[in-house]
XYZ file of C-alpha atoms in Angstrom:
501
model
C 208.970 -30.712 97.535
C 211.967 -28.425 97.451
C 213.242 -29.653 94.027
C 209.723 -29.178 92.424
C 209.125 -25.620 93.739
C 211.496 -23.807 91.390
C 209.665 -25.356 88.333
C 206.253 -24.244 89.530
C 206.618 -20.499 88.577
C 207.948 -21.542 85.134
C 205.097 -23.936 84.669
C 202.611 -21.279 85.608
C 204.302 -18.740 83.228
C 204.065 -21.282 80.408
C 200.370 -21.665 81.061
C 199.804 -17.942 80.631
C 201.687 -17.683 77.349
C 200.172 -18.693 73.932
C 200.966 -22.357 72.879
C 202.831 -21.260 69.750
C 205.634 -19.692 71.678
C 206.756 -23.255 72.479
C 206.592 -24.330 68.903
C 209.891 -23.782 66.918
C 207.944 -24.408 63.620
C 205.598 -21.552 64.370
C 208.519 -19.304 65.229
C 210.195 -20.045 62.046
C 207.126 -19.393 59.978
C 206.377 -16.128 61.612
C 209.960 -14.802 61.441
C 210.279 -15.661 57.722
C 206.774 -14.323 56.949
C 207.669 -11.047 58.662
C 210.785 -10.724 56.577
C 209.011 -11.449 53.311
C 206.374 -8.762 54.128
C 208.974 -6.220 55.172
C 210.760 -6.633 51.815
C 207.440 -6.244 49.936
C 206.518 -3.178 52.135
C 209.582 -1.110 51.117
C 208.629 -0.307 47.511
C 204.980 -0.057 48.285
C 205.669 2.462 51.135
C 207.865 4.455 48.854
C 205.250 4.527 46.048
C 202.496 5.660 48.393
C 204.797 8.402 49.709
C 205.104 9.630 46.177
C 201.279 9.648 45.790
C 200.886 11.661 49.013
C 203.600 14.114 47.891
C 205.967 13.434 50.816
C 209.450 12.154 51.315
C 209.832 8.387 50.927
C 210.998 8.161 54.642
C 207.544 9.370 55.731
C 205.852 6.254 54.239
C 208.445 3.959 55.484
C 208.138 5.403 58.976
C 204.326 5.137 58.934
C 204.615 1.387 57.797
C 207.088 0.727 60.716
C 204.926 2.331 63.453
C 201.564 0.993 62.011
C 202.731 -2.482 61.947
C 204.450 -2.500 65.307
C 201.519 -0.817 67.112
C 198.698 -2.756 65.536
C 200.532 -5.991 66.316
C 199.863 -5.191 69.993
C 196.538 -3.319 70.005
C 194.810 -4.671 66.938
C 191.933 -7.175 66.993
C 193.073 -9.361 64.065
C 196.151 -11.571 64.428
C 198.662 -11.763 61.421
C 196.978 -8.759 59.616
C 199.461 -6.225 58.258
C 198.744 -2.474 58.666
C 201.010 0.119 57.078
C 200.928 3.156 54.758
C 198.362 2.594 51.993
C 197.397 3.955 48.676
C 193.792 4.772 49.680
C 194.954 6.939 52.646
C 197.554 8.492 50.503
C 195.017 9.572 47.898
C 192.763 11.112 50.697
C 195.474 13.191 52.336
C 197.576 14.222 49.219
C 195.441 17.335 48.471
C 195.865 18.429 52.144
C 199.632 18.171 51.893
C 199.724 19.768 48.470
C 197.543 22.838 49.458
C 198.568 23.343 53.231
C 201.779 21.505 53.848
C 203.213 18.558 55.730
C 202.353 19.781 59.173
C 198.621 19.822 58.318
C 199.009 16.323 56.936
C 200.455 14.974 60.196
C 197.813 16.741 62.248
C 195.073 15.174 60.067
C 196.557 11.688 60.667
C 196.395 12.209 64.450
C 192.814 13.601 64.305
C 191.874 10.722 62.055
C 193.124 8.346 64.639
C 191.137 9.945 67.378
C 188.090 9.706 65.157
C 188.726 5.999 64.544
C 189.068 5.311 68.222
C 185.658 7.217 68.884
C 183.967 5.209 66.084
C 185.268 1.965 67.401
C 183.992 2.699 70.821
C 180.613 3.607 69.430
C 180.409 0.187 67.795
C 180.768 1.122 64.099
C 182.366 -2.260 63.538
C 178.929 -3.917 64.061
C 177.877 -2.490 60.723
C 180.032 -5.132 59.035
C 177.148 -7.581 59.591
C 175.344 -5.656 56.925
C 178.015 -6.365 54.190
C 176.633 -9.174 52.123
C 178.678 -12.132 50.885
C 178.310 -11.072 47.231
C 179.891 -7.749 48.212
C 182.709 -9.505 49.905
C 183.398 -11.596 46.883
C 183.400 -8.502 44.681
C 185.687 -6.824 47.148
C 188.209 -9.546 47.042
C 188.114 -9.851 43.252
C 188.384 -6.093 42.793
C 191.338 -6.116 45.221
C 193.128 -8.753 43.183
C 192.554 -6.701 40.033
C 193.811 -3.431 41.724
C 196.981 -5.259 43.041
C 197.739 -6.391 39.578
C 197.130 -2.933 38.027
C 199.618 -1.399 40.531
C 202.250 -3.757 39.131
C 201.594 -2.913 35.471
C 203.736 0.247 35.442
C 206.683 -1.879 36.686
C 206.343 -4.018 33.604
C 205.984 -1.167 31.134
C 208.767 0.466 29.251
C 211.494 -1.491 31.225
C 214.533 -3.445 29.982
C 213.738 -6.808 28.391
C 215.517 -8.736 31.196
C 212.653 -7.737 33.592
C 210.315 -10.129 31.936
C 212.402 -13.383 32.245
C 213.057 -12.361 35.902
C 209.471 -12.055 36.637
C 208.497 -15.371 34.891
C 211.422 -17.014 36.820
C 210.201 -15.520 40.091
C 206.789 -16.877 39.495
C 208.140 -20.375 38.568
C 210.125 -20.476 41.776
C 207.089 -19.562 43.883
C 205.018 -22.194 42.135
C 207.543 -25.177 42.166
C 209.705 -24.446 45.186
C 207.024 -25.456 47.746
C 206.984 -28.907 46.143
C 210.544 -29.281 47.302
C 210.218 -27.878 50.736
C 207.950 -25.424 52.671
C 210.521 -24.698 55.457
C 211.442 -21.352 53.827
C 208.704 -19.194 52.194
C 208.955 -19.388 48.354
C 208.559 -15.654 47.966
C 211.736 -15.055 50.079
C 213.658 -17.765 48.074
C 212.444 -15.939 44.880
C 213.609 -12.543 46.128
C 216.975 -13.736 47.166
C 217.790 -15.803 44.081
C 216.725 -12.995 41.697
C 218.743 -10.525 43.642
C 221.818 -12.693 43.564
C 221.415 -13.255 39.807
C 220.956 -9.604 38.860
C 223.891 -8.459 41.080
C 226.369 -11.193 40.137
C 225.528 -10.917 36.420
C 225.470 -7.056 36.620
C 221.959 -7.050 34.917
C 220.666 -3.504 34.607
C 217.076 -3.619 35.772
C 214.994 -1.265 37.984
C 215.732 -1.838 41.710
C 214.093 -0.837 44.976
C 216.810 1.828 45.325
C 215.510 3.495 42.210
C 212.172 4.271 44.006
C 213.826 6.588 46.562
C 216.421 6.894 49.329
C 215.882 4.646 52.397
C 216.037 6.233 55.813
C 219.231 5.986 57.837
C 217.847 6.453 61.358
C 214.665 5.814 63.406
C 211.895 8.352 63.508
C 211.717 10.792 66.418
C 208.347 11.712 68.066
C 207.184 15.246 68.003
C 204.084 17.610 67.618
C 202.860 18.625 64.172
C 204.222 21.936 62.934
C 200.837 23.832 62.767
C 199.166 26.625 64.616
C 196.789 25.100 67.259
C 193.836 27.160 66.330
C 190.147 26.670 65.313
C 191.092 27.515 61.714
C 193.553 24.570 61.634
C 190.941 22.256 63.049
C 188.353 23.188 60.398
C 190.997 22.780 57.752
C 191.868 19.282 58.628
C 188.555 17.864 59.875
C 187.248 16.862 56.432
C 190.412 15.132 55.466
C 190.662 13.485 58.885
C 187.082 12.166 58.732
C 187.489 10.803 55.134
C 190.772 9.143 56.158
C 189.196 7.604 59.248
C 186.284 6.148 57.276
C 188.399 4.798 54.357
C 190.905 3.367 56.822
C 188.224 1.620 58.891
C 186.402 0.238 55.947
C 189.456 -1.332 54.307
C 190.770 -2.684 57.753
C 187.525 -4.219 58.778
C 187.010 -5.746 55.295
C 190.459 -7.128 55.404
C 190.020 -8.506 58.939
C 186.805 -10.218 57.802
C 188.625 -11.772 54.784
C 191.422 -13.067 57.001
C 188.794 -14.513 59.390
C 187.415 -16.693 56.536
C 190.963 -17.621 55.325
C 192.125 -18.836 58.810
C 188.743 -19.998 59.974
C 189.104 -17.912 63.142
C 187.201 -14.911 64.624
C 188.645 -11.392 65.270
C 187.419 -8.503 67.407
C 186.293 -5.928 64.970
C 185.717 -3.344 67.744
C 189.245 -3.801 69.072
C 190.558 -3.616 65.561
C 188.770 -0.330 64.937
C 190.171 1.175 68.182
C 193.569 -0.197 67.475
C 193.710 1.312 64.037
C 193.000 4.663 65.697
C 195.722 4.179 68.199
C 198.172 3.138 65.548
C 197.427 6.272 63.481
C 197.792 8.469 66.478
C 201.166 7.121 67.242
C 202.092 7.194 63.650
C 201.141 10.847 63.434
C 203.267 11.878 66.460
C 206.247 10.032 64.714
C 205.766 12.116 61.613
C 204.220 9.289 59.458
C 201.563 9.606 56.832
C 199.093 7.233 58.494
C 197.630 4.096 57.079
C 195.396 1.156 57.534
C 195.287 -2.607 56.805
C 197.159 -3.623 53.676
C 195.356 -6.502 51.879
C 198.176 -7.330 49.448
C 200.850 -7.679 52.206
C 198.332 -9.378 54.486
C 197.624 -11.962 51.925
C 201.504 -12.495 51.489
C 201.656 -12.954 55.279
C 198.595 -15.170 55.751
C 197.959 -16.913 52.622
C 201.356 -17.240 50.993
C 203.649 -17.488 54.064
C 201.166 -19.125 56.364
C 201.647 -16.761 59.395
C 198.895 -16.855 62.049
C 200.126 -14.794 65.038
C 200.820 -11.168 65.997
C 204.568 -11.879 65.906
C 204.748 -11.825 62.036
C 202.962 -8.360 62.094
C 205.357 -6.989 64.688
C 208.406 -8.368 62.821
C 207.282 -7.063 59.523
C 207.499 -3.502 61.072
C 210.709 -4.182 62.899
C 212.442 -5.921 59.966
C 211.339 -2.892 57.691
C 213.429 -0.544 59.803
C 216.303 -2.979 60.185
C 216.395 -3.514 56.463
C 216.312 0.291 55.699
C 218.856 1.308 58.370
C 221.278 -1.544 58.574
C 221.055 -3.312 55.258
C 219.948 -0.349 53.012
C 222.667 -0.801 50.388
C 221.673 -4.627 50.066
C 217.882 -3.967 49.943
C 218.333 -1.187 47.353
C 219.856 -3.829 44.964
C 216.748 -5.959 45.139
C 215.253 -6.053 41.537
C 211.658 -4.666 41.345
C 210.950 -7.752 39.171
C 211.297 -9.946 42.168
C 208.665 -7.989 44.178
C 206.434 -7.747 41.112
C 206.435 -11.527 40.861
C 205.425 -11.835 44.422
C 202.556 -9.405 44.084
C 201.389 -11.066 40.876
C 201.302 -14.472 42.771
C 199.397 -12.698 45.553
C 196.781 -11.481 42.905
C 196.298 -14.963 41.626
C 195.867 -16.403 45.182
C 193.540 -13.643 46.219
C 191.104 -13.706 43.317
C 188.037 -15.981 43.971
C 188.142 -18.042 40.702
C 185.234 -20.190 41.923
C 182.956 -17.106 41.849
C 183.276 -16.700 38.083
C 183.222 -20.236 37.149
C 180.288 -21.043 34.663
C 178.815 -23.664 36.935
C 178.780 -21.150 39.772
C 177.279 -18.363 37.611
C 174.469 -20.701 36.375
C 173.366 -21.390 39.952
C 173.846 -17.956 41.398
C 170.812 -15.662 41.554
C 170.984 -12.815 39.137
C 170.883 -10.215 41.919
C 173.944 -11.754 43.657
C 175.904 -11.636 40.420
C 174.778 -7.903 39.888
C 175.986 -6.941 43.386
C 179.353 -8.710 42.769
C 179.911 -6.985 39.447
C 178.838 -3.548 40.643
C 181.268 -3.789 43.574
C 184.132 -4.866 41.269
C 183.412 -2.067 38.699
C 183.125 0.689 41.497
C 186.323 -0.447 43.120
C 188.388 -0.582 39.923
C 186.905 2.594 38.566
C 187.607 4.634 41.667
C 190.649 2.718 43.000
C 188.813 3.014 46.315
C 187.791 -0.163 48.130
C 185.494 1.810 50.600
C 183.384 3.356 47.836
C 182.945 -0.085 46.083
C 181.808 -1.740 49.379
C 179.338 1.064 50.162
C 177.820 1.103 46.623
C 177.766 -2.715 46.612
C 176.151 -2.971 49.923
C 173.450 -0.340 48.960
C 172.751 -2.184 45.689
C 172.328 -5.390 47.603
C 169.864 -3.759 49.930
C 167.844 -2.328 47.099
C 167.618 -5.729 45.410
C 166.711 -7.419 48.637
C 164.049 -4.913 49.397
C 162.568 -5.262 45.846
C 162.646 -9.127 46.338
C 160.862 -9.178 49.706
C 158.532 -6.291 48.852
C 156.317 -8.808 46.989
C 156.382 -11.434 49.768
C 153.428 -10.111 51.678
C 150.319 -11.769 50.632
C 146.697 -11.016 51.458
C 143.907 -13.457 51.316
C 140.222 -12.892 52.315
C 137.584 -15.426 53.747
C 133.936 -14.192 53.998
C 131.646 -15.504 56.791
C 128.917 -17.805 55.392
C 126.247 -15.412 56.576
C 128.027 -12.454 54.817
C 128.202 -10.459 58.007
C 131.934 -10.209 58.122
C 135.275 -10.861 56.283
C 138.637 -12.048 57.640
C 141.755 -10.888 55.787
C 144.881 -13.036 56.480
C 148.156 -11.198 55.909
C 151.311 -13.297 55.403
C 154.849 -11.996 55.177
C 157.125 -9.117 56.254
C 155.543 -5.696 56.512
C 158.005 -2.810 55.993
C 158.260 0.235 53.866
C 158.557 -1.577 50.506
C 155.809 -4.157 51.062
C 153.389 -1.982 53.002
C 153.139 0.472 50.237
C 150.983 -2.032 48.268
C 149.089 -3.339 51.302
C 146.464 -0.529 51.195
C 145.363 -1.401 47.749
C 144.640 -5.086 48.600
C 141.310 -4.539 50.402
C 137.730 -4.106 48.899
C 136.575 -1.172 50.951
C 133.310 -0.632 49.066
C 132.288 -4.297 48.603
C 133.178 -5.757 52.048
C 130.601 -6.267 54.768
C 130.429 -4.133 57.900
C 132.795 -6.138 60.086
C 136.389 -6.585 59.074
C 139.097 -8.647 60.775
C 142.656 -8.325 59.749
C 144.673 -11.346 60.915
C 148.462 -10.726 61.237
C 149.312 -14.084 62.815
C 151.551 -14.894 59.985
C 153.010 -11.449 59.497
C 155.568 -9.123 61.145
C 155.353 -5.385 61.419
C 158.828 -3.841 60.984
C 158.498 -0.091 60.734
C 156.353 3.127 60.976
C 155.392 2.736 57.244
C 153.659 -0.496 58.015
C 151.763 1.041 60.932
C 150.715 3.995 58.875
C 149.485 1.539 56.217
C 147.279 -0.295 58.738
C 146.003 3.149 60.048
C 145.074 4.127 56.529
C 143.144 0.824 55.919
C 141.204 1.441 59.114
C 140.524 5.042 58.092
C 139.221 3.924 54.712
C 136.780 1.380 56.211
C 135.545 3.878 59.023
C 134.834 6.462 56.309
C 132.262 3.962 54.964
C 130.920 3.135 58.426
C 132.556 -0.185 58.809
C 134.506 -1.581 61.841
C 138.047 -2.993 61.650
C 139.654 -5.312 64.208
C 143.447 -6.209 64.019
C 144.320 -9.542 65.557
C 147.330 -11.973 65.749
C 150.037 -9.323 66.244
C 153.244 -10.831 67.778
C 154.715 -9.105 70.844
C 157.226 -6.943 68.866
C 154.638 -5.922 66.155
C 152.091 -5.241 68.797
C 154.547 -3.034 70.771
C 155.356 -1.059 67.728
C 151.741 -0.796 66.619
C 150.472 0.431 70.093
C 153.149 3.173 70.139
C 152.677 4.554 66.678
C 149.061 3.937 65.725
C 147.069 7.182 65.348
C 150.313 9.161 65.728
C 151.618 9.187 62.142
C 149.141 11.536 60.482
C 147.328 14.727 61.271
C 143.863 13.253 60.366
C-alpha cells in the first residue's frame, strides 16, 4: 500500500492531461511545425507592417502576442493567428491620418467588439455559409497567397529562380525519404546554407526590415481619452472586428474539415477578441487567423495541438531576439517556395475538374466563381464570403420559389372546391400564390388544405389573408385546414394584423 501511494497522484495527473503529452512523436511534430511557422511568419509580419505604415517590430510583436494568447484562449487547436494583411488594410488609413496611438486604441476596441459579438453568438451565423462559398473561399485564398509571392519573383537576381525550384523539389521528394523532420524546414535550412556558403547575392529576410532586439512592453495607447477619440476609432475598430472574425471563423471551419475534428466557434470568436486586446496593450497592430501559416502548420507539417500555435509565437521572438543575424540571412526564395507549396496544397483541384463541373448544379458553380472573383478583386476574404453567401441565398430563393404547387378538386355536386397547397411558403413563393385561385369561377365554399405545406413568414400569412379577402368580396367563404403546429402558431398571431383593410 505504501509503495503504491506515491504513484497515485502522478497517475491522476496523467489522467487530467491530454494523451499527446505522453507521445514523443507528437511533441516532435508540434515543435518542428511551430519552428517552420515562426520562420514563415517573420517576412509576412514585416510585410504587413509596411502595409499598415508602422515599424516592422509592431507586426512582429502582434504576431507573437496573437499566437501565444490564442493558443490558450482560442477555440480551434493548431490554428495560427498573427498580424494579417486584411487587418493591416483596414487600419492603415487610421494610422496614416491620426497616428500610431489611435491605431493601437482601435485594436483594443476591436478586441472588445469581438468579445461582445462572440458572446452574442455571431459564430452561429457560420451555418449559413454554403459549401460552394467555402470552396470558392479556399480557392481564392490559394490564389491570393500565390499573388503575394509574385513580387518576390519579379525583378530579382536570376539565382532566385533555381533556389525556388530547388526548394519546391525538396518539399516534394524529401517526405519520400523521411517525415521525421518537416520538409519545409529542411528546405529553408538547406537553401540558407547554400546561399551563405556560396555567397549568393539574393534578397533575404533581413532586407525586409530590422528585427526587434527585445520583448514588447505593455502600456496604454498614447491618445486623449475623450469622446472625440472614440468616435474616430469606432468605424475602424468595427471593420477590423468583422473582418478578423470572418477570416478566423472561415479558417477554423476549413481546419475542422481538414482534421475531421470540431472546434468551438464561439470560444474562437471570444478568443480572437482577447488576443487583440492583449496585442493592443503590447503595442501590436492586431490580427486574426492566418490561413497560409495555418495550412503550413496543419496540412504541411501535420500539427494538431495548441502547442504548435504557442511555439510559433514563442519561436518567433526567440528567432528575432536571439538568432536575429542568422534569420536575417534566410533567402526569401526559401520562404517563397514554402508558400507556393502551400498554395498548391490549399487549392481544391477537385472542384474544377471537368467531371465535377459536369455534375455540379449551375447555381453552385456560379456561387463558387462569384466568391473567387470578389475575393481576388478586393483582396478581402470577408467581402468575398458575404457576396458569395448572398448570391447563394438569392439562387436558393429563386429555386424554391417555384416549389409551391396548387391543385384544385371540385366536389361532384359543385357546392365547393378543395385547393391542396404543396411546398414551402415564404416571401418568394407566396408572391405567386394569390394568383393561383379562380376567385370568380369557384363555388361558394372554398377549402384550402395546407397539410403538405409550411408557412414560414409574414409574407405567406399576408398572402393567405389576401386570398380570403378576395373570396369574401365575392360573397364566398374560405376555410384553411391542415396547418402544422408551427404554421398554425404563426398564422394565428399574424392573420388580420398585416393590413389596414
